[in-house]
Coordinates of C-alpha atoms and ligand atoms in Angstrom, one line a residue:
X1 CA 0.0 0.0 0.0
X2 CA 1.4 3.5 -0.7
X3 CA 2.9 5.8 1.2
X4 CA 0.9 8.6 -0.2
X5 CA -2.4 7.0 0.3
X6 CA -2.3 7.5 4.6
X7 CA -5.4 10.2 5.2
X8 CA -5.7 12.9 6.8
X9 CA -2.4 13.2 8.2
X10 CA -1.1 16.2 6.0
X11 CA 1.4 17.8 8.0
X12 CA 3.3 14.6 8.3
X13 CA 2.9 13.6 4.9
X14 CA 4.6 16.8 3.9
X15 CA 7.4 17.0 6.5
X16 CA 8.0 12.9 5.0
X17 CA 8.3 14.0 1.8
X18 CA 10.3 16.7 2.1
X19 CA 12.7 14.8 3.9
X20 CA 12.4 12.0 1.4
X21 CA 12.8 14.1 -2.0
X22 CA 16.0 15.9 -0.3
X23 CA 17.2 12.8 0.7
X24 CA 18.2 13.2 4.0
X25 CA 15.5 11.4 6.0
X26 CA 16.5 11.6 9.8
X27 CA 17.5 8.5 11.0
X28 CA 15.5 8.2 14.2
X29 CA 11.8 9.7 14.1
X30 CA 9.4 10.1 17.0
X31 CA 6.5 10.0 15.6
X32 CA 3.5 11.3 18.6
X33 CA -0.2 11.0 18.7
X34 CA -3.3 9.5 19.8
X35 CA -3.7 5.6 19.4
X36 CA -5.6 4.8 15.6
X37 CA -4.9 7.9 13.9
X38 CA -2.2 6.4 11.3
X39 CA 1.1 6.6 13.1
X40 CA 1.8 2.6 12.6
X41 CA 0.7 2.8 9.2
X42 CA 3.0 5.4 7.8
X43 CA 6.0 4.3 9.7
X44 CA 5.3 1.2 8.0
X45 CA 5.0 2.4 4.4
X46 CA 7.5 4.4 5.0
X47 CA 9.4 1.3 6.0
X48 CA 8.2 0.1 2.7
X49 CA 9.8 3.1 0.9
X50 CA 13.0 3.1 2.5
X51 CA 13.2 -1.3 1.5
X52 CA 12.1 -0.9 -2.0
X53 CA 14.0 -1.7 -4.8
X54 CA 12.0 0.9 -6.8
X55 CA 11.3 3.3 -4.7
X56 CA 10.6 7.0 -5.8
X57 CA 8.5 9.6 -7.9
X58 CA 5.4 8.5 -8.7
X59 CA 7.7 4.8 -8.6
X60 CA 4.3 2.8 -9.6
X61 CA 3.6 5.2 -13.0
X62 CA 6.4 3.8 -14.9
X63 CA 6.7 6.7 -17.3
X64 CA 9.0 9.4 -17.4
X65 CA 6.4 11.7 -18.8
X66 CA 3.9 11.6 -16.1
X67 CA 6.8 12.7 -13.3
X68 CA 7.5 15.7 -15.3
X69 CA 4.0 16.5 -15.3
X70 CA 3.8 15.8 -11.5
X71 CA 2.3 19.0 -10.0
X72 CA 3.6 18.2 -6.0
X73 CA 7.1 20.0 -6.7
X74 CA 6.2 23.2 -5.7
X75 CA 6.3 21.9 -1.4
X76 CA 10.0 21.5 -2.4
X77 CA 12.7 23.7 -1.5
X78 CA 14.1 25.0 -4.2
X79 CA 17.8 25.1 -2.8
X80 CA 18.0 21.4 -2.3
X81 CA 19.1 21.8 1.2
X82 CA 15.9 20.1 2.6
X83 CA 14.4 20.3 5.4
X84 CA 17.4 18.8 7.7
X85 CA 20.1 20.3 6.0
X86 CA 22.1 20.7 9.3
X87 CA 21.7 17.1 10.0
X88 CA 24.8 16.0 9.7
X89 CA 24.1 11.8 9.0
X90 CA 24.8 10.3 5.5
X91 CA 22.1 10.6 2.7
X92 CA 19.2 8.6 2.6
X93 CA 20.6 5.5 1.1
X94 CA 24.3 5.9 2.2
X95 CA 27.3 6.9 0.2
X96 CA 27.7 3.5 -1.6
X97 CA 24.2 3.0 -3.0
X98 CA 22.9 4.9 -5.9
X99 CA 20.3 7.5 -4.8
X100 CA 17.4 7.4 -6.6
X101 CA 16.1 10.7 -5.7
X102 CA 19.8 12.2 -6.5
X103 CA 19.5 14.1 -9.3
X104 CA 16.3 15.0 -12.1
X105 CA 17.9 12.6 -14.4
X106 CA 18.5 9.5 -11.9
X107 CA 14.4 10.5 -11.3
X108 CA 13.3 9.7 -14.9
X109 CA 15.9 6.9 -15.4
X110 CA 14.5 5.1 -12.6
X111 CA 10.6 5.6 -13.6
X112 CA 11.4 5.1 -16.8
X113 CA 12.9 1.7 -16.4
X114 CA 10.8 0.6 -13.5
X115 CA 8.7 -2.7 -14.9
X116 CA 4.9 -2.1 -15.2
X117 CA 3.4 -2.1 -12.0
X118 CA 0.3 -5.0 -12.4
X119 CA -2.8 -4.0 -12.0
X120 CA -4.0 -4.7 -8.6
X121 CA -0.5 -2.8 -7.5
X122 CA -3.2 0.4 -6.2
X123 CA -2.4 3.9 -6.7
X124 CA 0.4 5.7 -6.0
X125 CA 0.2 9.4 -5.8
X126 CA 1.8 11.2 -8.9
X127 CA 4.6 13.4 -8.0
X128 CA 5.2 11.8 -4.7
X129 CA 8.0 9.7 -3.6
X130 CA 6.5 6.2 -2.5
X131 CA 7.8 2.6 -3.1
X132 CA 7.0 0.8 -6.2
X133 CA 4.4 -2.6 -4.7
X134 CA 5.9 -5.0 -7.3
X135 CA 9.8 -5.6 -6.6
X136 CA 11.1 -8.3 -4.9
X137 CA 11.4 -6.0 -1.5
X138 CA 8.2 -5.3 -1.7
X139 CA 6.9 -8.4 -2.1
X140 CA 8.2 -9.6 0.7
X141 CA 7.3 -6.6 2.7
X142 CA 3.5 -7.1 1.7
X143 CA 3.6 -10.7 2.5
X144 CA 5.4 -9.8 6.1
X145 CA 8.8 -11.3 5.3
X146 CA 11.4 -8.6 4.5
X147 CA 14.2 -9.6 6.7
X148 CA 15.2 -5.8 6.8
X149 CA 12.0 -4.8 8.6
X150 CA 11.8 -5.2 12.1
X151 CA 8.4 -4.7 14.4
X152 CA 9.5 -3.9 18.1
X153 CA 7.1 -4.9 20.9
X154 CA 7.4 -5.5 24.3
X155 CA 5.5 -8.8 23.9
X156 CA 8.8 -10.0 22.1
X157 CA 10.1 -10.6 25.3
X158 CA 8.0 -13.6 25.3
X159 CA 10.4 -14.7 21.9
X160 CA 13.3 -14.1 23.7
X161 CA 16.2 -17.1 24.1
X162 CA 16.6 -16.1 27.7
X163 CA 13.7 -18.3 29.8
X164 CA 14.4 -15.8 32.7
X165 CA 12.8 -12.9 29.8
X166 CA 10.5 -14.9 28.6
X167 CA 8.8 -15.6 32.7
X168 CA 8.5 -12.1 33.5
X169 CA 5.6 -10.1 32.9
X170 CA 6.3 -8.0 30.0
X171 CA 4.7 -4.2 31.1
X172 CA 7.1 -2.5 29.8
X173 CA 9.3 -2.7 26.6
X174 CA 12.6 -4.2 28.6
X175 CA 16.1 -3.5 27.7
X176 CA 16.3 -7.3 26.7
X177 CA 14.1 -6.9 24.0
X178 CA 16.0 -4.0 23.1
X179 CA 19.4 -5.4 23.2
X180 CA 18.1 -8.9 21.7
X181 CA 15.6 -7.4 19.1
X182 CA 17.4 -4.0 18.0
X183 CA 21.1 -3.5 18.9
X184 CA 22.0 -6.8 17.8
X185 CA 20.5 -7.0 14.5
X186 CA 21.1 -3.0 13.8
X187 CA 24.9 -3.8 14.0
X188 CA 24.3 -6.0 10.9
X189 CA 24.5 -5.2 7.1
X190 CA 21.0 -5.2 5.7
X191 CA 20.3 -9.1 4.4
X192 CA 19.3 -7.5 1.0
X193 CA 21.2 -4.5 1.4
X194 CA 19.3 -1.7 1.0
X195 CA 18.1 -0.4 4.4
X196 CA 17.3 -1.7 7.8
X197 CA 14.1 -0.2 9.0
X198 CA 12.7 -0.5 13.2
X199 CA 9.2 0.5 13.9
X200 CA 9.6 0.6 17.7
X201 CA 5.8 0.3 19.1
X202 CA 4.7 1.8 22.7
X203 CA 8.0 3.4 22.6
X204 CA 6.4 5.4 25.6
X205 CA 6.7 1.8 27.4
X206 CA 10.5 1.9 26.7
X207 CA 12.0 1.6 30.4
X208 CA 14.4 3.8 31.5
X209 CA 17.4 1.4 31.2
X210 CA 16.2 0.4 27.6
X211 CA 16.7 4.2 26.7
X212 CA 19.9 4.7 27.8
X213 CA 21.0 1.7 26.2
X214 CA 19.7 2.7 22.9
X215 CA 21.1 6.1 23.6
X216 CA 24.2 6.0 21.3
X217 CA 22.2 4.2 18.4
X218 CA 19.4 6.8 18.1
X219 CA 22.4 9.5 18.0
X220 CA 24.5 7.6 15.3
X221 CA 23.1 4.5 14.0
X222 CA 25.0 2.5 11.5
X223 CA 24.7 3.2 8.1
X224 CA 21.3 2.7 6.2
X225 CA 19.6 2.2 9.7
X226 CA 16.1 4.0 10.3
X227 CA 14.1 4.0 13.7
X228 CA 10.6 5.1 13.7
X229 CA 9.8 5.1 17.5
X230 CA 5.7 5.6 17.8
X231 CA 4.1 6.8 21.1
X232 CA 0.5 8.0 22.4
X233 CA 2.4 10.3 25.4
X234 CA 5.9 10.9 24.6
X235 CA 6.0 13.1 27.8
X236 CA 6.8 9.7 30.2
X237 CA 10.1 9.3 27.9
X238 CA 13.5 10.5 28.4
X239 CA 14.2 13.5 27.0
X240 CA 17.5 12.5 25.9
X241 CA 15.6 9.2 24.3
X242 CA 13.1 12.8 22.2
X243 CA 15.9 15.4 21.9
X244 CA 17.6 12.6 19.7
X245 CA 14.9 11.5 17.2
X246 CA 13.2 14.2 14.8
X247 CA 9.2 14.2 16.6
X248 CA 6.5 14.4 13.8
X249 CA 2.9 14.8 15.4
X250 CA -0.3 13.3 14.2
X251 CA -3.9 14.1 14.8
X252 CA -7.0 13.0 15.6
X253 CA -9.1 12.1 12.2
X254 CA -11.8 14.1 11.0
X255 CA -15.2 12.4 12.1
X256 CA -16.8 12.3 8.7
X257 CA -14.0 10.1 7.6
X258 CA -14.1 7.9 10.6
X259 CA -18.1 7.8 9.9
X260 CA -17.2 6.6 5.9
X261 CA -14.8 3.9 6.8
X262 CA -17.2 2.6 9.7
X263 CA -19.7 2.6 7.3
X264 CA -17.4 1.0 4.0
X265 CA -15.4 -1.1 6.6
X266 CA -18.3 -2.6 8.7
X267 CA -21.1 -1.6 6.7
X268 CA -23.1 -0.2 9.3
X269 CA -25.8 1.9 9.7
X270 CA -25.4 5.7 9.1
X271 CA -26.7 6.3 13.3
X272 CA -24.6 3.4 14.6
X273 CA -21.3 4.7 12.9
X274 CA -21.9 8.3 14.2
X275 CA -22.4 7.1 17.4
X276 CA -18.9 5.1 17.9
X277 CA -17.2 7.9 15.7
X278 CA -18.2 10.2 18.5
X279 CA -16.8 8.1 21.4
X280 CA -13.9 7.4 19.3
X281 CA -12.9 11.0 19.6
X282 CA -11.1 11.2 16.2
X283 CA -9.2 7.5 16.1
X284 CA -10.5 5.3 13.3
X285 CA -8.5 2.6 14.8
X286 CA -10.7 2.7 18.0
X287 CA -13.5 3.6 16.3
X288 CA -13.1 0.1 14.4
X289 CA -12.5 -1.8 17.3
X290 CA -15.6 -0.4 19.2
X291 CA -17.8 -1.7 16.4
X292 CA -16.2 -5.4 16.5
X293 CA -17.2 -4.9 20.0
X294 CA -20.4 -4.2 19.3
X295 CA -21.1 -1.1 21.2
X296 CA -23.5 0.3 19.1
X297 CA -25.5 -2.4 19.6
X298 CA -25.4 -1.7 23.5
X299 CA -27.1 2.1 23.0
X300 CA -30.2 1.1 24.5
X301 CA -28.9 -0.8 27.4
X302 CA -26.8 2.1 28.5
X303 CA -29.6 4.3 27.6
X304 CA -31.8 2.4 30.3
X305 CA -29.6 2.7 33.0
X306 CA -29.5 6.3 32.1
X307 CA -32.9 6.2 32.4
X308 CA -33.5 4.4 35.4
X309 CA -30.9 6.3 37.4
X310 CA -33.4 8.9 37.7
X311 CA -35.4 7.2 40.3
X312 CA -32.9 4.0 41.1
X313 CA -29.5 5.6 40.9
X314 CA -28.2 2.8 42.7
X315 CA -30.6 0.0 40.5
X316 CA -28.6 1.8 37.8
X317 CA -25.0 1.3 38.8
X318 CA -25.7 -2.3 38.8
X319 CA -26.4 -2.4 35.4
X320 CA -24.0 -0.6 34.5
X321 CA -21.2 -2.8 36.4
X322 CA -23.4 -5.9 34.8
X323 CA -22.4 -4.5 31.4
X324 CA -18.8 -3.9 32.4
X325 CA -17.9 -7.1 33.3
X326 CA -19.8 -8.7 29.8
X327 CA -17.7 -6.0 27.5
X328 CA -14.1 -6.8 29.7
X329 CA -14.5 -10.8 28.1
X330 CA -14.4 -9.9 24.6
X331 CA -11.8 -6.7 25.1
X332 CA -9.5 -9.4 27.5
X333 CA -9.5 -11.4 24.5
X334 CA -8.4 -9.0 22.1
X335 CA -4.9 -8.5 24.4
X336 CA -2.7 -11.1 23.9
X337 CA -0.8 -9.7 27.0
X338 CA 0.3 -10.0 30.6
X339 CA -2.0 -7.4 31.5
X340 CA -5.0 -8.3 30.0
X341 CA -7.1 -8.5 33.2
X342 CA -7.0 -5.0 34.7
X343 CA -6.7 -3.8 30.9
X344 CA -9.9 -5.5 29.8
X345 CA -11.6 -4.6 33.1
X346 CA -10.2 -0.9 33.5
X347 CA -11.5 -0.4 29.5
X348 CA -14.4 -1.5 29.7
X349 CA -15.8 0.7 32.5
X350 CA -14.0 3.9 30.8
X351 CA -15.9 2.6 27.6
X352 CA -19.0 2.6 29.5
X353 CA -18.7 6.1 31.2
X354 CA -17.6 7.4 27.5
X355 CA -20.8 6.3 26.1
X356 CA -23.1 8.1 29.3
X357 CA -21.0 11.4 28.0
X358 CA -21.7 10.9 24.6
X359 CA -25.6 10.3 25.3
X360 CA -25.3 13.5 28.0
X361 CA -23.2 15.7 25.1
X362 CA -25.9 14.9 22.3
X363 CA -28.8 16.5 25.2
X364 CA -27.0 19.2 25.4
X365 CA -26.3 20.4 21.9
X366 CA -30.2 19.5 21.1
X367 CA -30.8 21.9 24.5
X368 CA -29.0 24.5 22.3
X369 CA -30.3 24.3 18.8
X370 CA -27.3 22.7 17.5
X371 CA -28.2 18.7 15.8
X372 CA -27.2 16.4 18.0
X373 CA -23.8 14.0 16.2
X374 CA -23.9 10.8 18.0
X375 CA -27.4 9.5 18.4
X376 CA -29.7 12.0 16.5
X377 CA -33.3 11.6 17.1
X378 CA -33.0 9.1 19.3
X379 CA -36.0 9.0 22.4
X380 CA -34.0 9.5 25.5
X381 CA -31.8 12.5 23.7
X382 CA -35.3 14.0 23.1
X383 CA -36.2 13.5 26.8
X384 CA -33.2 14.4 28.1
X385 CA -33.1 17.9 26.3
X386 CA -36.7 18.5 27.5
X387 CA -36.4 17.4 31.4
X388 CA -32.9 18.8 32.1
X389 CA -30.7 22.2 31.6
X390 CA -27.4 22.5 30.5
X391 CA -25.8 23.6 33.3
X392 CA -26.8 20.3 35.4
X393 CA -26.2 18.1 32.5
X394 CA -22.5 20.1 32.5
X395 CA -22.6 18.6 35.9
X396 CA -23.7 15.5 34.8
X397 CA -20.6 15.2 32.6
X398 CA -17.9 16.3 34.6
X399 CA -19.1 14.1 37.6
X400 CA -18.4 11.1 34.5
X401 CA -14.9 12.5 33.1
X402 CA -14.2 12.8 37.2
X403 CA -15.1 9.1 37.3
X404 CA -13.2 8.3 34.1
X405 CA -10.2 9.8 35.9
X406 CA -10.4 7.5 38.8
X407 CA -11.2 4.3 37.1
X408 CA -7.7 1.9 37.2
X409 CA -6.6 4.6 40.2
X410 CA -7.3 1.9 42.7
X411 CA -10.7 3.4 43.4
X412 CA -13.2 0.5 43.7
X413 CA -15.6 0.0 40.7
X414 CA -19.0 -0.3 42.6
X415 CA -18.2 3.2 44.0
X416 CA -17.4 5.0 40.6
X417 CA -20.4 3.6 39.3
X418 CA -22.6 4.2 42.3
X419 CA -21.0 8.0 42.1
X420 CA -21.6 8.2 38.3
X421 CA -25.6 7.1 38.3
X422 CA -26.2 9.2 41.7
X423 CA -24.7 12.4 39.4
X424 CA -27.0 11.0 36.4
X425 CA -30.0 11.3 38.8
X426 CA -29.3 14.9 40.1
X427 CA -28.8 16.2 36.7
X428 CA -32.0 15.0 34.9
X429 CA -35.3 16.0 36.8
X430 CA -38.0 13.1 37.5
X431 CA -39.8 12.1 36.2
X432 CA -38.5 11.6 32.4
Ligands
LIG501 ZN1 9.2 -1.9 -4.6

């Protein structure tokens, strides 16, 4: 899949390929953001890029004509410099491999020679750099076997040779996994000797002794290496793990594109995919998972308890806890991790006390004249702007981001329900 073709995340997609078209593509990124907005999938095309045998201008066009014609130079700068031109490491591919985006000429040689892409190749941008889809590299990239490409996780610590690794509970990405997965095979010439490429996952998960020992890598790698470390909160890192990689940031999605895919993707219903777009706050990624979940199907339930907190606040919190416990099941089996049980659980309820918000939200802006976005004409919304005001359903919802806060804080989970549905009642007036 092309480079190009990652959505709605413009400012990255720009800083890439400037870096890319002058050729001096830092070799450590940070690249910052919330979960499911695209950071794992452009480190990985990029990956892609960086691996192919092909890779460049419009690499999948095969025709010199259509990269002259290519409209996208004008983001260039015109001195050649690039963007990084006081970085001081070696050029994108190294000194003894022929850049293809060295020189006009190199360009058109290399699209002009480049085999016909087949047809089910997919697009690739015109006057953008992206890999080709049908070399040998990326072949093997597509099927998950380029031996240049390397995925780190903390959950490799359950691969590692060491048994006393492989016991422990793997919460944070250890300096094992570092040492075993990363140093060790970035010393290495690339196996087809282009590029070696680490996508470092969780990197906010790094522990504070697997920093400092990648601490001299991220400042000078060996040649032809790239990291791409991804993180949701890059905050709990070391600065001197951020001060060393270039930090690109991403943001959330627009909701009308989460709503398509939801819609394409899952094929559901225009109402169901509004309604997890909205307590998906901009991540398609989570937005997808909450519809294998199911949570749109769950509306009415938590729509009940809404209601019945009215006059059984306590009846309420029950239910609510009921449905907790029945969404942490399918959520614990989506984590194939040592800390699936207080994940699942700790999810689930935050899941829950999102979707009360998003019910409370869509009151409000009907209250105010504005259309409601996650649930529409639904009946309790309806009720809910006629019975309450906005200031008490303001209440409402910071009494649920308060219990959002404390949920996995060691507060027990009866109470932050009981607190939640006891809020509910004050701020909608009985009877509904
Ligand atoms: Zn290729």
């Amino acid at each position: 899949m092309p480079l190009s073709d990652v959505l709605h995340q413009d400012a990255a997609q720009v800083h890439l390929q400037r870096a890319l078209r002058a050729g001096r593509l830092p070799h450590a990124y940070l690249f910052t953001g919330p979960a499911g907005v695209g950071k794992e999938m452009l480190a990985t095309r990029l990956a892609q890029v960086l691996l192919c045998g092909n890779a460049g201008v419009g690499a999948s066009a095969s025709s010199a004509a259509a990269h002259a014609a290519a409209p996208a130079d004008a983001d260039v700068p015109s001195s050649g410099g690039g963007l990084f031109a006081d970085d001081a490491g070696p050029s994108l591919f190294g000194e003894d491999t022929p850049s293809l985006f060295g020189s006009e000429t190199e360009d058109a040689a290399a699209a002009a020679t480049a085999k016909p892409a087949p047809a089910d190749a997919g697009p690739v941008c015109p006057g953008k750099i992206d890999a080709c889809g049908h070399c040998i590299d990326c072949t093997l990239f597509a099927a998950g076997n380029h031996p240049d490409y390397h995925r780190i996780h903390r959950m490799l610590a359950k691969a590692h040779p060491d048994s006393t690794v492989r016991g422990r509970k793997a919460t944070t990405l250890s300096v094992d996994v570092i040492r075993h997965f990363l140093l060790a095979p970035i010393g290495v010439r690339p196996s087809r000797g282009r590029a070696k490429v680490f996508v470092i996952v969780e990197a906010e998960r790094l522990s504070d002794e697997a920093q400092n020992a990648m601490l001299k890598t991220l400042e000078e790698p060996p040649p032809r290496s790239y990291l791409i470390l991804l993180a949701g909160s890059p905050d709990s890192m070391l600065a001197t793990t951020r001060s060393r990689c270039q930090q690109v940031s991403f943001g959330t999605l627009p909701r009308e594109f989460i709503v398509e895919r939801l819609q394409t993707d899952r094929s559901l219903p225009a109402e169901s995919a509004a309604f997890l777009a909205e307590i998906s706050q901009g991540s398609v990624g989570m937005a997808l998972k909450y519809a294998e979940l199911g949570l749109h199907e769950n509306v009415a339930l938590v729509a009940g308890a809404i209601g019945r907190a009215v006059t059984d606040p306590l009846g309420a919190s029950k239910l609510l806890q009921d449905f907790a416990k029945e969404l942490a099941a399918p959520l614990k089996q989506n984590q194939d991790d040592d800390e699936a049980d207080t994940n699942a659980s700790r999810d689930a309820q935050v899941l829950i006390l999102a979707m009360i918000s998003t019910i409370l939200r869509d009151a409000q802006r009907r209250l105010v004249g504005a259309a409601p976005l996650a649930l529409g004409d639904h009946a309790l919304v309806a009720r809910l702007a006629a019975s309450a005001d906005t200031s008490s359903l303001r209440g409402a919802i910071r009494a649920l981001s308060r219990a959002e806060y404390q949920v996995g804080r060691s507060v027990n989970t009866g109470l932050i329900f009981d607190a939640a549905a006891i809020a509910l009642s004050r701020a909608v007036p009985a009877p509904m």
